[in-house]
mmCIF file of C-alpha atoms and ligand atoms in Angstrom:
data_model
loop_
_atom_site.group_PDB
_atom_site.id
_atom_site.type_symbol
_atom_site.label_atom_id
_atom_site.label_comp_id
_atom_site.label_asym_id
_atom_site.label_seq_id
_atom_site.Cartn_x
_atom_site.Cartn_y
_atom_site.Cartn_z
ATOM 1 C CA UNK A 1248 14.766 -47.505 15.435
ATOM 2 C CA UNK A 1249 12.463 -49.732 17.501
ATOM 3 C CA UNK A 1250 13.344 -53.405 17.975
ATOM 4 C CA UNK A 1251 11.344 -56.143 16.262
ATOM 5 C CA UNK A 1252 11.326 -59.819 15.254
ATOM 6 C CA UNK A 1253 10.413 -60.646 11.667
ATOM 7 C CA UNK A 1254 9.660 -64.087 10.184
ATOM 8 C CA UNK A 1255 10.356 -64.536 6.469
ATOM 9 C CA UNK A 1256 8.159 -67.070 4.705
ATOM 10 C CA UNK A 1257 9.468 -69.653 2.251
ATOM 11 C CA UNK A 1258 8.342 -69.624 -1.365
ATOM 12 C CA UNK A 1259 9.415 -68.974 -4.925
ATOM 13 C CA UNK A 1260 8.170 -66.245 -7.253
ATOM 14 C CA UNK A 1261 8.440 -66.491 -11.052
ATOM 15 C CA UNK A 1262 7.622 -63.135 -12.591
ATOM 16 C CA UNK A 1263 7.317 -62.044 -16.204
ATOM 17 C CA UNK A 1264 4.975 -61.680 -19.159
ATOM 18 C CA UNK A 1265 4.540 -65.100 -20.785
ATOM 19 C CA UNK A 1266 5.615 -67.047 -17.689
ATOM 20 C CA UNK A 1267 2.473 -69.217 -17.873
ATOM 21 C CA UNK A 1268 4.709 -71.428 -20.032
ATOM 22 C CA UNK A 1269 6.820 -72.134 -16.980
ATOM 23 C CA UNK A 1270 4.013 -73.498 -14.804
ATOM 24 C CA UNK A 1271 4.376 -77.156 -15.862
ATOM 25 C CA UNK A 1272 8.154 -77.018 -15.286
ATOM 26 C CA UNK A 1273 7.632 -75.509 -11.836
ATOM 27 C CA UNK A 1274 5.135 -78.249 -10.970
ATOM 28 C CA UNK A 1275 7.642 -80.862 -12.058
ATOM 29 C CA UNK A 1276 10.358 -79.118 -10.044
ATOM 30 C CA UNK A 1277 8.242 -79.566 -6.913
ATOM 31 C CA UNK A 1278 7.989 -83.298 -7.603
ATOM 32 C CA UNK A 1279 4.211 -83.206 -8.032
ATOM 33 C CA UNK A 1280 2.880 -86.412 -9.656
ATOM 34 C CA UNK A 1281 -0.850 -85.633 -9.904
ATOM 35 C CA UNK A 1282 -1.883 -82.008 -10.407
ATOM 36 C CA UNK A 1283 -5.445 -80.780 -10.028
ATOM 37 C CA UNK A 1284 -6.100 -77.521 -11.879
ATOM 38 C CA UNK A 1285 -8.533 -74.964 -10.408
ATOM 39 C CA UNK A 1286 -9.395 -72.155 -12.782
ATOM 40 C CA UNK A 1287 -11.677 -69.184 -12.553
ATOM 41 C CA UNK A 1288 -14.084 -69.056 -15.521
ATOM 42 C CA UNK A 1289 -12.219 -66.259 -17.264
ATOM 43 C CA UNK A 1290 -8.949 -68.184 -17.007
ATOM 44 C CA UNK A 1291 -10.175 -71.246 -18.892
ATOM 45 C CA UNK A 1292 -7.873 -70.658 -21.874
ATOM 46 C CA UNK A 1293 -4.876 -70.383 -19.584
ATOM 47 C CA UNK A 1294 -5.990 -73.574 -17.808
ATOM 48 C CA UNK A 1295 -6.184 -75.354 -21.194
ATOM 49 C CA UNK A 1296 -2.581 -74.369 -21.906
ATOM 50 C CA UNK A 1297 -1.441 -75.653 -18.507
ATOM 51 C CA UNK A 1298 -3.477 -78.843 -18.819
ATOM 52 C CA UNK A 1299 -1.750 -79.740 -22.103
ATOM 53 C CA UNK A 1300 1.699 -78.788 -20.805
ATOM 54 C CA UNK A 1301 1.229 -80.987 -17.718
ATOM 55 C CA UNK A 1302 0.853 -84.121 -19.830
ATOM 56 C CA UNK A 1303 0.679 -87.215 -17.645
ATOM 57 C CA UNK A 1304 0.735 -85.253 -14.407
ATOM 58 C CA UNK A 1305 -2.640 -83.680 -15.181
ATOM 59 C CA UNK A 1306 -5.088 -85.264 -12.725
ATOM 60 C CA UNK A 1307 -8.283 -83.245 -13.150
ATOM 61 C CA UNK A 1308 -9.837 -79.827 -13.235
ATOM 62 C CA UNK A 1309 -12.294 -77.661 -11.347
ATOM 63 C CA UNK A 1310 -13.717 -74.841 -13.470
ATOM 64 C CA UNK A 1311 -15.559 -72.003 -11.816
ATOM 65 C CA UNK A 1312 -15.223 -70.823 -8.250
ATOM 66 C CA UNK A 1313 -17.312 -68.741 -5.857
ATOM 67 C CA UNK A 1314 -16.243 -65.797 -3.694
ATOM 68 C CA UNK A 1315 -15.446 -66.290 -0.006
ATOM 69 C CA UNK A 1316 -14.963 -70.098 -0.334
ATOM 70 C CA UNK A 1317 -18.319 -71.536 0.806
ATOM 71 C CA UNK A 1318 -17.692 -74.671 2.910
ATOM 72 C CA UNK A 1319 -19.941 -76.732 0.629
ATOM 73 C CA UNK A 1320 -17.721 -75.905 -2.369
ATOM 74 C CA UNK A 1321 -14.582 -76.511 -0.319
ATOM 75 C CA UNK A 1322 -15.859 -79.965 0.697
ATOM 76 C CA UNK A 1323 -16.596 -80.859 -2.926
ATOM 77 C CA UNK A 1324 -13.124 -79.694 -3.985
ATOM 78 C CA UNK A 1325 -11.478 -81.718 -1.191
ATOM 79 C CA UNK A 1326 -13.420 -84.809 -2.264
ATOM 80 C CA UNK A 1327 -12.359 -84.261 -5.872
ATOM 81 C CA UNK A 1328 -8.701 -83.886 -4.826
ATOM 82 C CA UNK A 1329 -8.919 -87.195 -2.935
ATOM 83 C CA UNK A 1330 -10.740 -88.888 -5.791
ATOM 84 C CA UNK A 1331 -8.009 -87.990 -8.329
ATOM 85 C CA UNK A 1332 -5.237 -88.607 -5.769
ATOM 86 C CA UNK A 1333 -3.869 -85.077 -6.229
ATOM 87 C CA UNK A 1334 -0.591 -84.123 -4.569
ATOM 88 C CA UNK A 1335 -0.492 -80.714 -6.241
ATOM 89 C CA UNK A 1336 -2.993 -77.950 -7.008
ATOM 90 C CA UNK A 1337 -2.533 -75.306 -9.664
ATOM 91 C CA UNK A 1338 -4.827 -72.359 -8.957
ATOM 92 C CA UNK A 1339 -5.315 -69.948 -11.854
ATOM 93 C CA UNK A 1340 -7.466 -66.934 -11.072
ATOM 94 C CA UNK A 1341 -8.137 -64.434 -8.336
ATOM 95 C CA UNK A 1342 -8.360 -64.770 -4.588
ATOM 96 C CA UNK A 1343 -11.382 -67.043 -4.926
ATOM 97 C CA UNK A 1344 -9.559 -69.704 -6.992
ATOM 98 C CA UNK A 1345 -6.504 -69.472 -4.752
ATOM 99 C CA UNK A 1346 -8.769 -69.590 -1.683
ATOM 100 C CA UNK A 1347 -10.308 -72.853 -2.881
ATOM 101 C CA UNK A 1348 -6.842 -74.355 -3.419
ATOM 102 C CA UNK A 1349 -5.959 -73.312 0.141
ATOM 103 C CA UNK A 1350 -9.104 -74.974 1.473
ATOM 104 C CA UNK A 1351 -7.925 -78.253 -0.067
ATOM 105 C CA UNK A 1352 -4.373 -77.825 1.271
ATOM 106 C CA UNK A 1353 -5.759 -77.364 4.759
ATOM 107 C CA UNK A 1354 -6.966 -80.959 4.905
ATOM 108 C CA UNK A 1355 -5.162 -82.818 2.095
ATOM 109 C CA UNK A 1356 -1.376 -83.109 1.646
ATOM 110 C CA UNK A 1357 -1.001 -81.005 -1.514
ATOM 111 C CA UNK A 1358 1.446 -78.361 -2.731
ATOM 112 C CA UNK A 1359 -0.013 -75.245 -4.349
ATOM 113 C CA UNK A 1360 1.264 -73.450 -7.413
ATOM 114 C CA UNK A 1361 -0.633 -70.160 -7.715
ATOM 115 C CA UNK A 1362 -1.073 -68.226 -10.942
ATOM 116 C CA UNK A 1363 -2.878 -65.023 -9.895
ATOM 117 C CA UNK A 1364 -4.912 -63.062 -12.402
ATOM 118 C CA UNK A 1365 -6.101 -60.355 -9.980
ATOM 119 C CA UNK A 1366 -4.350 -58.279 -7.330
ATOM 120 C CA UNK A 1367 -5.738 -59.867 -4.148
ATOM 121 C CA UNK A 1368 -2.257 -60.870 -2.894
ATOM 122 C CA UNK A 1369 -3.644 -64.112 -1.424
ATOM 123 C CA UNK A 1370 -1.009 -66.111 -3.318
ATOM 124 C CA UNK A 1371 1.736 -64.772 -1.016
ATOM 125 C CA UNK A 1372 0.015 -65.548 2.277
ATOM 126 C CA UNK A 1373 -0.555 -68.567 4.549
ATOM 127 C CA UNK A 1374 -4.004 -67.179 5.361
ATOM 128 C CA UNK A 1375 -7.109 -69.204 4.528
ATOM 129 C CA UNK A 1376 -10.795 -68.326 4.751
ATOM 130 C CA UNK A 1377 -14.024 -70.284 4.551
ATOM 131 C CA UNK A 1378 -17.640 -69.163 4.784
ATOM 132 C CA UNK A 1379 -20.498 -71.034 6.411
ATOM 133 C CA UNK A 1380 -23.712 -70.090 8.197
ATOM 134 C CA UNK A 1381 -23.358 -66.358 7.519
ATOM 135 C CA UNK A 1382 -19.866 -66.081 9.004
ATOM 136 C CA UNK A 1383 -16.347 -66.248 7.634
ATOM 137 C CA UNK A 1384 -13.732 -68.283 9.487
ATOM 138 C CA UNK A 1385 -10.122 -67.385 8.740
ATOM 139 C CA UNK A 1386 -6.846 -68.783 9.950
ATOM 140 C CA UNK A 1387 -3.157 -68.965 9.333
ATOM 141 C CA UNK A 1388 -1.470 -72.228 8.389
ATOM 142 C CA UNK A 1389 1.800 -72.745 6.525
ATOM 143 C CA UNK A 1390 0.334 -75.775 4.717
ATOM 144 C CA UNK A 1391 -1.784 -73.431 2.583
ATOM 145 C CA UNK A 1392 1.075 -71.128 1.539
ATOM 146 C CA UNK A 1393 1.695 -71.605 -2.207
ATOM 147 C CA UNK A 1394 5.125 -73.131 -2.885
ATOM 148 C CA UNK A 1395 5.475 -71.314 -6.196
ATOM 149 C CA UNK A 1396 3.722 -68.204 -7.490
ATOM 150 C CA UNK A 1397 3.816 -67.501 -11.221
ATOM 151 C CA UNK A 1398 2.948 -63.908 -12.165
ATOM 152 C CA UNK A 1399 2.134 -63.481 -15.847
ATOM 153 C CA UNK A 1400 0.779 -60.034 -16.732
ATOM 154 C CA UNK A 1401 -0.667 -61.389 -19.992
ATOM 155 C CA UNK A 1402 -3.338 -63.199 -17.950
ATOM 156 C CA UNK A 1403 -4.596 -60.005 -16.342
ATOM 157 C CA UNK A 1404 -4.566 -57.926 -19.529
ATOM 158 C CA UNK A 1405 -8.290 -58.530 -20.024
ATOM 159 C CA UNK A 1406 -9.332 -58.014 -16.407
ATOM 160 C CA UNK A 1407 -12.245 -55.532 -16.681
ATOM 161 C CA UNK A 1408 -11.438 -52.083 -15.312
ATOM 162 C CA UNK A 1409 -14.109 -52.281 -12.606
ATOM 163 C CA UNK A 1410 -12.702 -55.576 -11.295
ATOM 164 C CA UNK A 1411 -9.163 -54.236 -11.675
ATOM 165 C CA UNK A 1412 -9.849 -51.120 -9.641
ATOM 166 C CA UNK A 1413 -11.639 -53.008 -6.867
ATOM 167 C CA UNK A 1414 -8.897 -55.604 -6.721
ATOM 168 C CA UNK A 1415 -6.249 -52.884 -6.525
ATOM 169 C CA UNK A 1416 -8.224 -51.361 -3.640
ATOM 170 C CA UNK A 1417 -7.918 -54.738 -1.895
ATOM 171 C CA UNK A 1418 -4.132 -54.769 -2.397
ATOM 172 C CA UNK A 1419 -3.815 -51.123 -1.351
ATOM 173 C CA UNK A 1420 -5.638 -52.033 1.862
ATOM 174 C CA UNK A 1421 -3.038 -54.742 2.575
ATOM 175 C CA UNK A 1422 -0.246 -52.185 2.201
ATOM 176 C CA UNK A 1423 -1.871 -49.482 4.289
ATOM 177 C CA UNK A 1424 -3.047 -51.713 7.108
ATOM 178 C CA UNK A 1425 0.325 -53.504 7.280
ATOM 179 C CA UNK A 1426 1.831 -50.436 8.971
ATOM 180 C CA UNK A 1427 -0.476 -50.438 11.986
ATOM 181 C CA UNK A 1428 -1.306 -54.056 12.858
ATOM 182 C CA UNK A 1429 0.173 -55.388 16.108
ATOM 183 C CA UNK A 1430 2.744 -57.343 14.032
ATOM 184 C CA UNK A 1431 3.847 -54.363 11.920
ATOM 185 C CA UNK A 1432 7.612 -53.822 11.679
ATOM 186 C CA UNK A 1433 10.135 -51.862 9.603
ATOM 187 C CA UNK A 1434 10.830 -54.654 7.105
ATOM 188 C CA UNK A 1435 7.145 -55.151 6.366
ATOM 189 C CA UNK A 1436 6.680 -51.396 6.090
ATOM 190 C CA UNK A 1437 9.298 -51.276 3.315
ATOM 191 C CA UNK A 1438 7.325 -53.840 1.288
ATOM 192 C CA UNK A 1439 4.066 -52.054 2.054
ATOM 193 C CA UNK A 1440 5.210 -48.588 1.012
ATOM 194 C CA UNK A 1441 6.774 -49.823 -2.236
ATOM 195 C CA UNK A 1442 3.694 -51.950 -2.911
ATOM 196 C CA UNK A 1443 1.463 -48.897 -2.478
ATOM 197 C CA UNK A 1444 3.667 -46.883 -4.851
ATOM 198 C CA UNK A 1445 3.517 -49.564 -7.580
ATOM 199 C CA UNK A 1446 -0.203 -50.183 -7.161
ATOM 200 C CA UNK A 1447 -1.203 -46.553 -7.456
ATOM 201 C CA UNK A 1448 1.129 -45.896 -10.410
ATOM 202 C CA UNK A 1449 -0.074 -49.052 -12.170
ATOM 203 C CA UNK A 1450 -3.729 -48.219 -11.525
ATOM 204 C CA UNK A 1451 -3.371 -44.752 -13.006
ATOM 205 C CA UNK A 1452 -1.702 -46.232 -16.105
ATOM 206 C CA UNK A 1453 -4.271 -48.993 -16.734
ATOM 207 C CA UNK A 1454 -7.143 -46.526 -16.409
ATOM 208 C CA UNK A 1455 -5.686 -44.873 -19.515
ATOM 209 C CA UNK A 1456 -4.389 -48.013 -21.271
ATOM 210 C CA UNK A 1457 -6.147 -51.111 -19.838
ATOM 211 C CA UNK A 1458 -4.143 -53.707 -21.763
ATOM 212 C CA UNK A 1459 -0.718 -52.126 -21.281
ATOM 213 C CA UNK A 1460 1.535 -55.028 -20.257
ATOM 214 C CA UNK A 1461 4.023 -52.841 -18.435
ATOM 215 C CA UNK A 1462 1.269 -51.336 -16.253
ATOM 216 C CA UNK A 1463 -0.359 -54.738 -15.694
ATOM 217 C CA UNK A 1464 3.050 -56.033 -14.608
ATOM 218 C CA UNK A 1465 3.470 -53.097 -12.236
ATOM 219 C CA UNK A 1466 0.113 -53.945 -10.658
ATOM 220 C CA UNK A 1467 1.014 -57.627 -10.253
ATOM 221 C CA UNK A 1468 4.343 -56.666 -8.697
ATOM 222 C CA UNK A 1469 2.532 -54.283 -6.331
ATOM 223 C CA UNK A 1470 0.062 -57.059 -5.475
ATOM 224 C CA UNK A 1471 2.965 -59.403 -4.710
ATOM 225 C CA UNK A 1472 4.477 -56.866 -2.299
ATOM 226 C CA UNK A 1473 1.048 -56.234 -0.793
ATOM 227 C CA UNK A 1474 0.628 -59.974 -0.226
ATOM 228 C CA UNK A 1475 4.045 -60.175 1.440
ATOM 229 C CA UNK A 1476 3.065 -57.269 3.701
ATOM 230 C CA UNK A 1477 -0.266 -58.904 4.572
ATOM 231 C CA UNK A 1478 1.413 -62.247 5.265
ATOM 232 C CA UNK A 1479 3.881 -60.648 7.677
ATOM 233 C CA UNK A 1480 1.711 -58.041 9.367
ATOM 234 C CA UNK A 1481 -1.549 -59.986 9.468
ATOM 235 C CA UNK A 1482 -4.855 -58.201 9.587
ATOM 236 C CA UNK A 1483 -6.171 -55.458 11.806
ATOM 237 C CA UNK A 1484 -9.243 -53.350 12.326
ATOM 238 C CA UNK A 1485 -9.808 -52.629 8.634
ATOM 239 C CA UNK A 1486 -9.675 -56.224 7.352
ATOM 240 C CA UNK A 1487 -11.632 -57.531 10.282
ATOM 241 C CA UNK A 1488 -14.433 -55.070 9.536
ATOM 242 C CA UNK A 1489 -14.362 -56.104 5.846
ATOM 243 C CA UNK A 1490 -14.500 -59.805 6.708
ATOM 244 C CA UNK A 1491 -17.427 -59.228 9.039
ATOM 245 C CA UNK A 1492 -19.284 -57.344 6.299
ATOM 246 C CA UNK A 1493 -18.367 -59.874 3.595
ATOM 247 C CA UNK A 1494 -19.231 -62.942 5.655
ATOM 248 C CA UNK A 1495 -22.443 -61.593 7.202
ATOM 249 C CA UNK A 1496 -23.990 -59.576 4.385
ATOM 250 C CA UNK A 1497 -22.256 -61.250 1.427
ATOM 251 C CA UNK A 1498 -20.724 -57.986 0.251
ATOM 252 C CA UNK A 1499 -18.138 -58.274 -2.537
ATOM 253 C CA UNK A 1500 -14.726 -58.532 -0.862
ATOM 254 C CA UNK A 1501 -12.572 -56.226 -2.985
ATOM 255 C CA UNK A 1502 -15.136 -53.418 -3.294
ATOM 256 C CA UNK A 1503 -15.782 -53.410 0.454
ATOM 257 C CA UNK A 1504 -12.144 -52.386 0.988
ATOM 258 C CA UNK A 1505 -12.545 -49.246 -1.109
ATOM 259 C CA UNK A 1506 -15.437 -48.038 1.030
ATOM 260 C CA UNK A 1507 -13.953 -48.926 4.416
ATOM 261 C CA UNK A 1508 -10.209 -48.225 4.053
ATOM 262 C CA UNK A 1509 -10.332 -44.409 3.773
ATOM 263 C CA UNK A 1510 -12.496 -44.286 6.916
ATOM 264 C CA UNK A 1511 -10.185 -46.543 8.937
ATOM 265 C CA UNK A 1512 -7.133 -44.634 7.652
ATOM 266 C CA UNK A 1513 -8.801 -41.426 8.822
ATOM 267 C CA UNK A 1514 -8.891 -42.616 12.446
ATOM 268 C CA UNK A 1515 -5.751 -44.805 12.552
ATOM 269 C CA UNK A 1516 -3.119 -43.016 10.478
ATOM 270 C CA UNK A 1517 -2.612 -40.069 12.880
ATOM 271 C CA UNK A 1518 -1.666 -42.638 15.563
ATOM 272 C CA UNK A 1519 1.257 -43.950 13.444
ATOM 273 C CA UNK A 1520 2.759 -40.662 12.223
ATOM 274 C CA UNK A 1521 6.076 -41.981 10.844
ATOM 275 C CA UNK A 1522 4.431 -44.726 8.757
ATOM 276 C CA UNK A 1523 1.732 -42.278 7.687
ATOM 277 C CA UNK A 1524 4.429 -39.941 6.389
ATOM 278 C CA UNK A 1525 6.018 -42.744 4.303
ATOM 279 C CA UNK A 1526 2.711 -43.875 2.848
ATOM 280 C CA UNK A 1527 1.847 -40.261 2.039
ATOM 281 C CA UNK A 1528 5.211 -39.834 0.343
ATOM 282 C CA UNK A 1529 4.426 -42.844 -1.864
ATOM 283 C CA UNK A 1530 1.081 -41.263 -2.760
ATOM 284 C CA UNK A 1531 2.542 -37.755 -3.084
ATOM 285 C CA UNK A 1532 0.036 -36.281 -0.682
ATOM 286 C CA UNK A 1533 -0.189 -34.997 2.869
ATOM 287 C CA UNK A 1534 -3.678 -36.407 3.403
ATOM 288 C CA UNK A 1535 -3.539 -40.229 3.305
ATOM 289 C CA UNK A 1536 -7.239 -40.931 3.940
ATOM 290 C CA UNK A 1537 -8.482 -38.235 1.558
ATOM 291 C CA UNK A 1538 -6.077 -39.324 -1.196
ATOM 292 C CA UNK A 1539 -7.145 -42.976 -0.894
ATOM 293 C CA UNK A 1540 -10.777 -41.913 -1.198
ATOM 294 C CA UNK A 1541 -10.003 -39.820 -4.301
ATOM 295 C CA UNK A 1542 -7.953 -42.596 -5.840
ATOM 296 C CA UNK A 1543 -10.774 -45.127 -5.536
ATOM 297 C CA UNK A 1544 -13.384 -42.609 -6.640
ATOM 298 C CA UNK A 1545 -11.362 -41.679 -9.733
ATOM 299 C CA UNK A 1546 -10.963 -45.375 -10.580
ATOM 300 C CA UNK A 1547 -14.741 -45.814 -10.433
ATOM 301 C CA UNK A 1548 -14.847 -48.136 -7.395
ATOM 302 C CA UNK A 1549 -17.858 -47.467 -5.160
ATOM 303 C CA UNK A 1550 -16.671 -45.599 -2.077
ATOM 304 C CA UNK A 1551 -19.827 -46.249 -0.072
ATOM 305 C CA UNK A 1552 -21.257 -49.444 1.413
ATOM 306 C CA UNK A 1553 -24.688 -48.118 0.450
ATOM 307 C CA UNK A 1554 -23.708 -48.506 -3.212
ATOM 308 C CA UNK A 1555 -22.883 -52.163 -2.492
ATOM 309 C CA UNK A 1556 -26.422 -52.800 -1.232
ATOM 310 C CA UNK A 1557 -25.871 -52.571 2.546
ATOM 311 C CA UNK A 1558 -28.585 -50.805 4.548
ATOM 312 C CA UNK A 1559 -27.706 -48.178 7.151
ATOM 313 C CA UNK A 1560 -29.224 -50.408 9.820
ATOM 314 C CA UNK A 1561 -26.938 -53.266 8.790
ATOM 315 C CA UNK A 1562 -23.925 -50.939 8.971
ATOM 316 C CA UNK A 1563 -24.863 -50.010 12.551
ATOM 317 C CA UNK A 1564 -25.598 -53.648 13.418
ATOM 318 C CA UNK A 1565 -22.146 -54.689 12.111
ATOM 319 C CA UNK A 1566 -20.500 -51.913 14.144
ATOM 320 C CA UNK A 1567 -22.182 -53.220 17.297
ATOM 321 C CA UNK A 1568 -21.349 -56.857 16.531
ATOM 322 C CA UNK A 1569 -17.662 -56.152 15.936
ATOM 323 C CA UNK A 1570 -15.374 -57.669 18.529
ATOM 324 C CA UNK A 1571 -12.602 -55.305 19.687
ATOM 325 C CA UNK A 1572 -9.165 -55.948 18.252
ATOM 326 C CA UNK A 1573 -5.648 -54.605 18.899
ATOM 327 C CA UNK A 1574 -5.403 -51.248 17.170
ATOM 328 C CA UNK A 1575 -3.372 -48.034 17.566
ATOM 329 C CA UNK A 1576 -6.629 -46.310 18.561
ATOM 330 C CA UNK A 1577 -8.827 -48.156 21.110
ATOM 331 C CA UNK A 1578 -11.689 -49.923 19.346
ATOM 332 C CA UNK A 1579 -15.009 -48.955 20.890
ATOM 333 C CA UNK A 1580 -18.557 -49.314 19.572
ATOM 334 C CA UNK A 1581 -18.524 -45.541 19.062
ATOM 335 C CA UNK A 1582 -15.428 -45.839 16.858
ATOM 336 C CA UNK A 1583 -16.735 -48.731 14.718
ATOM 337 C CA UNK A 1584 -20.103 -46.985 14.388
ATOM 338 C CA UNK A 1585 -18.376 -43.806 13.233
ATOM 339 C CA UNK A 1586 -16.269 -45.751 10.703
ATOM 340 C CA UNK A 1587 -19.090 -47.842 9.317
ATOM 341 C CA UNK A 1588 -21.738 -45.117 9.132
ATOM 342 C CA UNK A 1589 -19.266 -42.891 7.265
ATOM 343 C CA UNK A 1590 -18.298 -45.844 5.046
ATOM 344 C CA UNK A 1591 -21.983 -46.570 4.469
ATOM 345 C CA UNK A 1592 -22.689 -42.999 3.359
ATOM 346 C CA UNK A 1593 -19.385 -42.663 1.451
ATOM 347 C CA UNK A 1594 -18.422 -39.499 3.321
ATOM 348 C CA UNK A 1595 -15.140 -38.026 2.107
ATOM 349 C CA UNK A 1596 -12.593 -38.252 4.964
HETATM 350 P P1 NAD Y 1956 -12.187 -63.250 -7.412
HETATM 351 O O1 NAD Y 1956 -11.130 -64.273 -7.390
HETATM 352 O O2 NAD Y 1956 -13.567 -63.680 -7.078
HETATM 353 O O3 NAD Y 1956 -12.138 -62.538 -8.826
HETATM 354 C C1 NAD Y 1956 -12.974 -61.423 -9.084
HETATM 355 C C2 NAD Y 1956 -13.630 -61.541 -10.455
HETATM 356 O O4 NAD Y 1956 -12.652 -61.400 -11.446
HETATM 357 C C3 NAD Y 1956 -14.290 -62.883 -10.709
HETATM 358 O O5 NAD Y 1956 -15.535 -62.653 -11.319
HETATM 359 C C4 NAD Y 1956 -13.342 -63.567 -11.662
HETATM 360 O O6 NAD Y 1956 -13.976 -64.492 -12.497
HETATM 361 C C5 NAD Y 1956 -12.801 -62.397 -12.428
HETATM 362 N N1 NAD Y 1956 -11.480 -62.586 -13.001
HETATM 363 C C6 NAD Y 1956 -10.402 -63.080 -12.381
HETATM 364 N N2 NAD Y 1956 -9.350 -63.046 -13.223
HETATM 365 C C7 NAD Y 1956 -9.793 -62.534 -14.382
HETATM 366 C C8 NAD Y 1956 -9.154 -62.221 -15.632
HETATM 367 N N3 NAD Y 1956 -7.859 -62.397 -15.810
HETATM 368 N N4 NAD Y 1956 -9.889 -61.673 -16.611
HETATM 369 C C9 NAD Y 1956 -11.217 -61.427 -16.429
HETATM 370 N N5 NAD Y 1956 -11.862 -61.683 -15.268
HETATM 371 C C10 NAD Y 1956 -11.162 -62.229 -14.262
HETATM 372 O O7 NAD Y 1956 -11.880 -62.046 -6.439
HETATM 373 P P2 NAD Y 1956 -10.548 -61.456 -5.818
HETATM 374 O O8 NAD Y 1956 -10.886 -60.065 -5.507
HETATM 375 O O9 NAD Y 1956 -9.350 -61.743 -6.632
HETATM 376 O O10 NAD Y 1956 -10.387 -62.272 -4.459
HETATM 377 C C11 NAD Y 1956 -11.324 -62.146 -3.427
HETATM 378 C C12 NAD Y 1956 -11.252 -63.319 -2.493
HETATM 379 O O11 NAD Y 1956 -9.918 -63.523 -2.060
HETATM 380 C C13 NAD Y 1956 -12.077 -63.113 -1.241
HETATM 381 O O12 NAD Y 1956 -12.712 -64.320 -0.888
HETATM 382 C C14 NAD Y 1956 -11.029 -62.736 -0.196
HETATM 383 O O13 NAD Y 1956 -11.429 -63.032 1.096
HETATM 384 C C15 NAD Y 1956 -9.869 -63.542 -0.658
HETATM 385 N N6 NAD Y 1956 -8.562 -62.994 -0.233
HETATM 386 C C16 NAD Y 1956 -7.786 -63.789 0.534
HETATM 387 C C17 NAD Y 1956 -6.538 -63.341 0.954
HETATM 388 C C18 NAD Y 1956 -5.683 -64.245 1.775
HETATM 389 O O14 NAD Y 1956 -4.557 -63.910 2.089
HETATM 390 N N7 NAD Y 1956 -6.173 -65.401 2.144
HETATM 391 C C19 NAD Y 1956 -6.075 -62.085 0.555
HETATM 392 C C20 NAD Y 1956 -6.906 -61.302 -0.258
HETATM 393 C C21 NAD Y 1956 -8.149 -61.777 -0.659
#
């Protein structure tokens, strides 16, 4: 076995259907005096429950968030946090709500309690992102890592299947890419492979029974493992391409993964044969890239960038703009052009 150094991140996970009831107690346990609640629109009822349970520690609320954390929105949220003297943020929603909480934590001294309702995995990472002037800045900072994450499958029971499938594609991408980034190691790979197994099993179950709590729980657990893998391994070629596309052409984050991942897996996986074998075992296939494509297609997620509104010219432009990154296969303009033109057309790997 090859040598490695692995950093574990601090944090507490509370998992279980109905655990929304534990949020106020967790906030109190952290010693938070003034909690600002950020809730995605569809999580308003859950935010109401938390608001009442918080009692005197409730300091204010931000309802409604936008994808990719526009700087303007982040500035407003930071001002609101200062105005209400918040020392804690409770983010209820997907990666966008959690992303806004992280934007506040980057500049204000606040502790985050995350209550994810999608499978983005952002709640387990110290990675932040903010969009301005047609570009997305991202960074890593322990101040933005949620102190407590509360996973309650009841909250994701009503997540529409289209959003579910795209969000699972996002989490699957964390697991797959975690095996080939420059910081990949054996411990992370264990989380990634198990995360992939849970995510694909859960996805297949919810496609048949969308409100099944067991399957929703399996997906949240898979998303948690995917987030752990992302936090440890960081991002590589695949995520960097997705961030470029999302930030420059405003493509929807989760869906972009479904179109790009099979194409990146096609070129990268053969260069990491042992990890490829483990991921394929989890998916019960001997063709990782092809199976990922089929999985997303069967779940109804668009597998082409064309379907997301990108033009072929923009795909080529993005490929040329992309700055080379460490990758098991050298990143050249030819390689990124091949990946993005195939992803644009939705060519089966
Ligand atoms: P999102 O948070 O925008 O949610 C997607 C949609 O689902 C929204 O319309 C939302 O209102 C809806 N929704 C959320 N929960 C729902 C529920 N329970 N029922 C019904 N509808 C619900 O999108 P996302 O895919 O969760 O997150 C994407 C964002 O997260 C991107 O900005 C991405 O860059 C970021 N992200 C960050 C990290 C990180 O580590 N920093 C990791 C992954 C993703």
